[in-house]
Amino acid sequence: MRQSIKNRDGAAKWLGTAVALVATLTGGGAALAQETESSSEPITTATAVAAPPAAAAPIDYIVPDLSPARGAPRAWPSAGFTLRPSAAILGDYTAFSQDDDSVAQVGKQKDSAEWRSFRFQVLGSFGGTYRVNYQLGGEYKGFDSDPEDNWQLTDMAVTLPIGDSTRVSVGKIKETFSYEMVGDAANLPHSERVLSPFFVSRNTGVRVTHVFGPAKRVNVSYGFANDTWDIGTTTQRGTDYFGRVSGLAWDDAANGHYLHLGTSWRYAAADGKTRYKGRPGSNVSSNYVDTGDFPSDGANHYGLEGLFSWGGLSLLGEYARADVESPAKGDPRFSGWYLTGSWVLTGEARPYDRKVGYARRVIPTSRWGAPELIIRYSDVDLDDGPVQGGRFTRIDLGVNWWATTRWKFGLDLGRTELDRMGKSGTTDTVLTRIQWVY
């Protein structure tokens, strides 16, 4: 208990320091409209498009917030070096209700309040005619962090533009497998990812990205990464390889009408053993599905994704499969999928980020914000032959209130049905979230 209080006090101090730093860096700056390009990628890249024109008059949201005009890159300390701070703060409270079979399967889940994530980073560029982009950031309670560690380095990379359509990123980067991971969690309609058994958040390596066509409708990325190159790592799985092809099959994005399709592949290395595990749309629960360690030489992962947007209505779906190289266990195959429906009642569509191939968060156009209704069904199956990691299905009903360009308040009601250990257990959850993104 004392350690938990100490950790929370430390997080509060970090939070206060970071907010003060953000305010200092952004005070009195030039205006910049809300971007449709990814803030999780280095800015001013060769493939960036201009931000949309600023509104005739700023929206006076009923929830106080920083002006959406703040956030322009700064020339500091000289015109050859730009710096832009970025922060994302997510706070959660999760309550659980379980039947007896669920408790027998995964233990008693405790109601919990936590800083789901606190990420602070700086990004920008330097150089003369040829600009090199950089990104450096850390995160409290990051996606891949060890339960005993609070802070971790999440991003440390430089990006080299090549021509008008290609960039090469070197450092600690995202492996571009799965729409859920390519996109920032703060942009997704649902609160938590469910396909986590099939990807990692960050890894150290090289990623090449091409954006094709004058309208940038096609995005191709590929690369390799090795966890032994991470600073302070103790793992030695070997080299992962990954690739993703995505694009707009139908494009009327200016009106919020578009169809995004994509496919991805990842070879996940193993050091003679591997393990698949995942939580059912919660960051504080136990791993409901878990294969434990079993012998493996690696695995091929395959993914399909699609996003249909018609103004305020959207449908997002994804499928992932892992073919594991494990002759001793009969080369098991695992899979997972989800389908998320979203209805923004005030009609705003998620702007599509052509630079990385995903849709960003809702930008409300009314001073009262933009309410969004969410429904999701998901299924993750880690049972195959002698490997019995369990299978869960889950349904979520939620509502998001995008109060400003930065604030979001969310409520999610979820029911998870878990088949494992010869039992069928049920867990109900209530998750509340406060989110602020700069």
Short mmCIF file of C-alpha atoms in Angstrom, two decimals, residues 90-97 111-116 189-193 279-285 376 394-400 408-415 428-435:
data_model
loop_
_atom_site.label_atom_id
_atom_site.label_comp_id
_atom_site.label_asym_id
_atom_site.label_seq_id
_atom_site.Cartn_x
_atom_site.Cartn_y
_atom_site.Cartn_z
CA LEU A 90 -5.22 8.96 -19.60
CA GLY A 91 -6.78 8.32 -16.20
CA ASP A 92 -9.03 5.28 -15.53
CA TYR A 93 -11.20 3.75 -12.88
CA THR A 94 -12.23 0.11 -13.48
CA ALA A 95 -14.76 -1.87 -11.43
CA PHE A 96 -15.16 -5.67 -11.74
CA SER A 97 -17.95 -8.16 -11.03
CA ASP A 111 -11.41 -2.46 -8.56
CA SER A 112 -8.67 -0.04 -9.49
CA ALA A 113 -7.99 3.63 -10.23
CA GLU A 114 -4.78 4.40 -12.09
CA TRP A 115 -3.00 6.66 -14.48
CA ARG A 116 -3.62 4.44 -17.49
CA PRO A 189 -13.23 4.56 -30.67
CA HIS A 190 -13.00 1.72 -28.14
CA SER A 191 -11.16 2.23 -24.87
CA GLU A 192 -8.65 -0.64 -24.94
CA ARG A 193 -6.97 -2.87 -27.49
CA ARG A 279 -6.16 -8.98 -21.23
CA PRO A 280 -9.80 -8.57 -22.29
CA GLY A 281 -9.92 -4.84 -22.99
CA SER A 282 -8.54 -3.82 -19.61
CA ASN A 283 -5.15 -2.57 -18.51
CA VAL A 284 -5.58 -3.55 -14.85
CA SER A 285 -6.99 -7.07 -15.12
CA ARG A 376 -17.73 -3.73 -30.02
CA ARG A 394 -16.33 -9.85 -25.09
CA ILE A 395 -19.00 -7.29 -25.84
CA ASP A 396 -18.57 -3.60 -25.04
CA LEU A 397 -21.16 -0.83 -24.94
CA GLY A 398 -19.70 2.62 -24.47
CA VAL A 399 -20.08 6.34 -24.83
CA ASN A 400 -17.37 8.92 -25.47
CA LYS A 408 -12.36 13.14 -23.90
CA PHE A 409 -14.51 11.54 -21.21
CA GLY A 410 -15.53 7.91 -21.66
CA LEU A 411 -17.67 5.20 -20.07
CA ASP A 412 -17.48 1.54 -21.13
CA LEU A 413 -19.62 -1.39 -19.95
CA GLY A 414 -18.11 -4.74 -20.84
CA ARG A 415 -18.91 -8.43 -20.41
CA ASP A 428 -18.53 -7.64 -16.00
CA THR A 429 -16.54 -4.40 -16.02
CA VAL A 430 -17.29 -0.70 -15.79
CA LEU A 431 -14.47 1.50 -17.06
CA THR A 432 -14.46 5.29 -16.81
CA ARG A 433 -11.79 7.35 -18.55
CA ILE A 434 -10.53 10.91 -18.63
CA GLN A 435 -8.18 11.72 -21.49
#
